Phi, psi and omega in degrees: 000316166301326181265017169265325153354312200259276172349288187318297181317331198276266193306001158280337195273332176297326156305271200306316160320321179285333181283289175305328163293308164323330208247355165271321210263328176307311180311324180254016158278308168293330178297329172273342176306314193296305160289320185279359163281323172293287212302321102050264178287329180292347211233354144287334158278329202282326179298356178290327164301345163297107162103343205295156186241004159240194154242019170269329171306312192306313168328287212302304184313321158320300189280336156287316185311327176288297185301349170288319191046025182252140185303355196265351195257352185297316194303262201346303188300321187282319191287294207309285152030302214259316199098014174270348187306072176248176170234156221257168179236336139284340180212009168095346214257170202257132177216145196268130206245141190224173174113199172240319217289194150196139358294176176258144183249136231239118178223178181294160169267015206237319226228305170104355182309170176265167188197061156081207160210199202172122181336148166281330179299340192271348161271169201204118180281120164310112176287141161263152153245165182310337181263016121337293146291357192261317177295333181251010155296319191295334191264349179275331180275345155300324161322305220275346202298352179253009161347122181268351177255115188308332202284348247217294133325321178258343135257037107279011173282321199276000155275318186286356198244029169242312179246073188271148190272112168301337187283002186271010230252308180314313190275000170281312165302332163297300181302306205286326172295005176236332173310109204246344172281097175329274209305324172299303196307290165354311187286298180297330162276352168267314173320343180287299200299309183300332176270334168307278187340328203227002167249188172301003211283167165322136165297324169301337147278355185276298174326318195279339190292322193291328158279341166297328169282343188242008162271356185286293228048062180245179165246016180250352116312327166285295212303318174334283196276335168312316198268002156296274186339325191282324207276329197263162157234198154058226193301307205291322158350275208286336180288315171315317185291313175282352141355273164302266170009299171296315197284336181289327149311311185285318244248338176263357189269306176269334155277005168300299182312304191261359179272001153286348192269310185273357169253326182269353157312314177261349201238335149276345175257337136329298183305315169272039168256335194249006196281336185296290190266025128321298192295312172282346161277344165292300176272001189244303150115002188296147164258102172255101187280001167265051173284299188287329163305355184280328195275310177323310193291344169252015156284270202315327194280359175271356162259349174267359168290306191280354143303321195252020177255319169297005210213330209233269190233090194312343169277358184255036168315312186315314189279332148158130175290329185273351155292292186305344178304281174328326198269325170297339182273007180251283187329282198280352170307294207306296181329330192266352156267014178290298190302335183285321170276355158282313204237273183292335173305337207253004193229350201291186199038031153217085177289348171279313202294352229245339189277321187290313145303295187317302163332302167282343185259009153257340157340316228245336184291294200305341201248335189273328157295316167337287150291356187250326192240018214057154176292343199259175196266138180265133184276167178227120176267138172285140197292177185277355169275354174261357171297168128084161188232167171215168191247152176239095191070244167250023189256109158228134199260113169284146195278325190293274178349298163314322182293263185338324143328288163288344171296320168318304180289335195282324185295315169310294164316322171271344165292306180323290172303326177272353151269015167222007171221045164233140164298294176321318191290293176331315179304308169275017184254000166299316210269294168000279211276348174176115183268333165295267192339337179268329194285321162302345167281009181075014174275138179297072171354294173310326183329280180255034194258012161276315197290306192301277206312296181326316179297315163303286157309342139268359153299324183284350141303314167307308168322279197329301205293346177265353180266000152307300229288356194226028180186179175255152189258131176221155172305333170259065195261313180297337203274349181257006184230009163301285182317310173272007168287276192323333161325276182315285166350306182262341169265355169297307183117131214265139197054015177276101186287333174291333178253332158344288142004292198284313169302323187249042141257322177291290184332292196310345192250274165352307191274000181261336186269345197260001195258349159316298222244348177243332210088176183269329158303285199311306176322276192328313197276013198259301157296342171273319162294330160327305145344302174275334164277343156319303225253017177247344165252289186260085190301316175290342156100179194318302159268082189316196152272154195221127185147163167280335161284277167348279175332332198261000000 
């Protein structure tokens, strides 16, 4: 009985081995049928190019080939392309000829092998026209649709649904039954819908295609269906017109959406441009017109950080923008309090004299970058976390905007702590609010009205480093956001960080919905007079100020 055991194993196992070796050798009896039926067909459309005599044949071999959706169909389609395409006049057969000389050395189309050379007399170049070439682009993007890599795939949907092909419609129904990636299938079935459109199929698959393209509400859908439209009659028109109708309603919906996107976009960079002199026209009572040289000094020093983190050490590049936050913010700190102890301390209560000096020390600031880095403009290149967009519908949003966006509120937030839960800040919302009474009190006055002109000025430094990441820093860099820093200031309420806040949302939003329909020049000056007719009702702007010094 044991030794027979043993037996049995040895021949159930000699079984299933005999059984599997049947089922290889069938697999490789069938498998080149297999493989060689596409290819077959691909080397039955080319011979059609023998001889062909016109270039509408020549098309048609294009539109089988494309309509194959086999990768094999790629060489051959890419040579003709090129003008490498010949057929041989001895025996018909078409082959891809590469050189200068002669001969030309010659190989298959299908396969890429060499196959010798061959005279130039004995060959005959297959000709192409531009509409030739326009089929094999579209047939190229068709190839791919069976791509094992998706970026490759979804362009070639959004080529076919930009050109739609009808003869592509087979390799489309193919791709999408194979498609396991939601967003490519998506993408293939409106390139479906889109190639329905414009081919014989039944008006009832043309309706289902028209609501499905006009279910995108995209705007490559209006375009879609416009260009159906021009072309269609009876029902199918008016379902294309209601369509378009639909997508444009939503589509307006969505320039609602970016033209607000794009005003609090401006309403952050307004905001660190005017939160700095918000605080020293509040508590100083100063026209400081060198404000913008503050926002310039801190660009640039956000370039020379990045020249020398590129020249010293090229692996923090990434990094830094956030090396350079702090030192612009030193930087432009220090100049401003150089300029308050120089200067302004020696004007207070004379605000034209105080506006005619800043004025000139931003002359001499602009002139003085001029000579040290030149007049022409420098770039800051964005770290790679702050590159590249993304779309919310048809709304896109760039990541430097988005970053600077936020940087804004958190800057806003940390100034907000630090006046109402700092000894400083209290001390400065004392001098703010009645400046004898805080000096009797034993607060330094001079004390803080360096450190505040300084607080400024290093907030309007930092403004610089976000206003590197979204333009080139030049010596006037500061000279385009002054007049709408003081804008925001004086309709906000002068030394209000909440009506800061409010003023460069409304302006920054204003000025975007007024730049369609007026221009950016004209807007602008549409808002300011409002502005002057505002401060003619609220002299104090949107938050007055409060205290007995302000009241007297």
């Amino acid at each position: 009985m044991l030794s027979r055991k043993p037996s049995r194993l040895r021949l159930r196992s000699a079984m299933r081995g005999c059984r599997f070796l049947i089922l290889a050798l069938w697999a490789c009896l069938l498998m080149p049928g297999l493989v060689h039926a596409d290819e077959a067909g691909i080397r039955a459309s080319l011979a059609k190019l023998a001889g062909a005599g016109n270039f509408q044949q020549v098309e048609a071999v294009v539109r089988d080939l494309a309509g194959s959706g086999d990768a094999l169909a790629a060489r051959p389609l890419a040579a003709l392309a090129d003008g490498n395409l010949y057929w041989r006049q001895s025996d018909k057969a078409i082959l891809i000829a590469s050189g200068t000389g002669d001969p030309l050395a010659v190989a298959d189309p299908v396969t890429g092998t060499g196959q010798g050379t061959a005279g130039k007399g004995e060959l005959v170049r297959i000709k192409v026209n531009n509409a030739i070439r326009r089929a094999i682009r579209e047939a190229s993007g068709s190839l791919t649709l069976a791509s094992s890599d998706k970026a490759a795939r979804l362009t070639a949907a959004a080529t076919l649904i930009q050109t739609p092909d009808p003869s592509a419609l087979t390799a489309l129904d193919n791709a999408i039954g194979k498609e396991a990636d939601a967003t490519v299938k998506t993408r293939l079935e409106t390139a479906r819908a889109a190639a329905t459109l414009f081919s014989d199929r039944p008006q009832a698959d043309k309706s289902a295609a028209i609501g499905l393209v006009a279910s995108l509400g995209t705007r490559e859908a209006a375009t879609l269906l416009g260009r159906f439209e021009a072309g269609a009659d009876g029902t199918l028109k008016d379902e294309a017109t209601a369509g378009i109708r639909a997508i444009d309603a939503r589509l307006k919906m969505w320039d609602l959406a970016e033209n607000v996107w794009y005003g609090v976009s401006l309403a952050s960079v307004l905001l660190l441009a005017a939160i700095g002199l918000a605080i020293t026209f509040g508590v100083l009572g100063v026209i400081n017109m060198a404000h913008g040289e503050m926002v310039m000094i801190g660009a640039y020093t956000t370039f020379v950080v990045q020249e020398a983190v590129r020249a010293y050490a090229p692996g923090l590049i990434d990094i830094s923008l956030l090396i350079a936050l702090p030192l612009a913010f030193l930087v432009a700190g220090a100049v401003g309090v150089v300029i308050e102890r120089g200067i302004i301390r020696f004007l207070y209560d004379r605000p034209l004299e105080t506006l005619l000096a800043t004025w000139g020390v931003s002359l001499i600031l602009q002139q003085g970058v001029r000579v040290i880095f030149g007049p022409t403009n420098r770039e800051v290149s964005n770290p790679g976390w702050m590159s590249g967009s993304f779309s919310v519908g048809e709304l896109n949003i760039t990541a430097n905007r988005l970053w600077i966006f936020a940087f804004s509120i958190a800057v806003f937030i940390a100034l907000r702590l630090i006046l109402n839960r700092t000894r400083w800040g209290l001390q400065m919302r004392a001098v703010t609010q009645n400046r004898r009474m805080a000096s009797s009190m034993g607060i330094r006055t001079p004390k803080i009205d360096a450190l505040t002109f300084g607080l400024g000025s290093g907030i309007a430094g930092i403004a610089g480093v976000a206003l590197s990441q979204i333009g080139n820093v030049s010596p006037n860099l500061g000279q385009g956001y002054i007049i709408d820093s003081f804008m925001v200031v004086v309709f906000g309420g002068v030394g209000n960080l909440w009506g800061t806040l409010l003023g460069a949302l409304t302006l920054g939003i204003a000025n975007k919905f007024l730049e369609p329909y007026a221009g950016a020049v004209l807007g602008k000056i549409i808002v300011l007079v409002f502005i002057i007719l505002f401060i003619q009702k609220r002299p104090r702007g949107l938050f007055a100020q409060r205290g007995r010094a302000v009241e007297a």
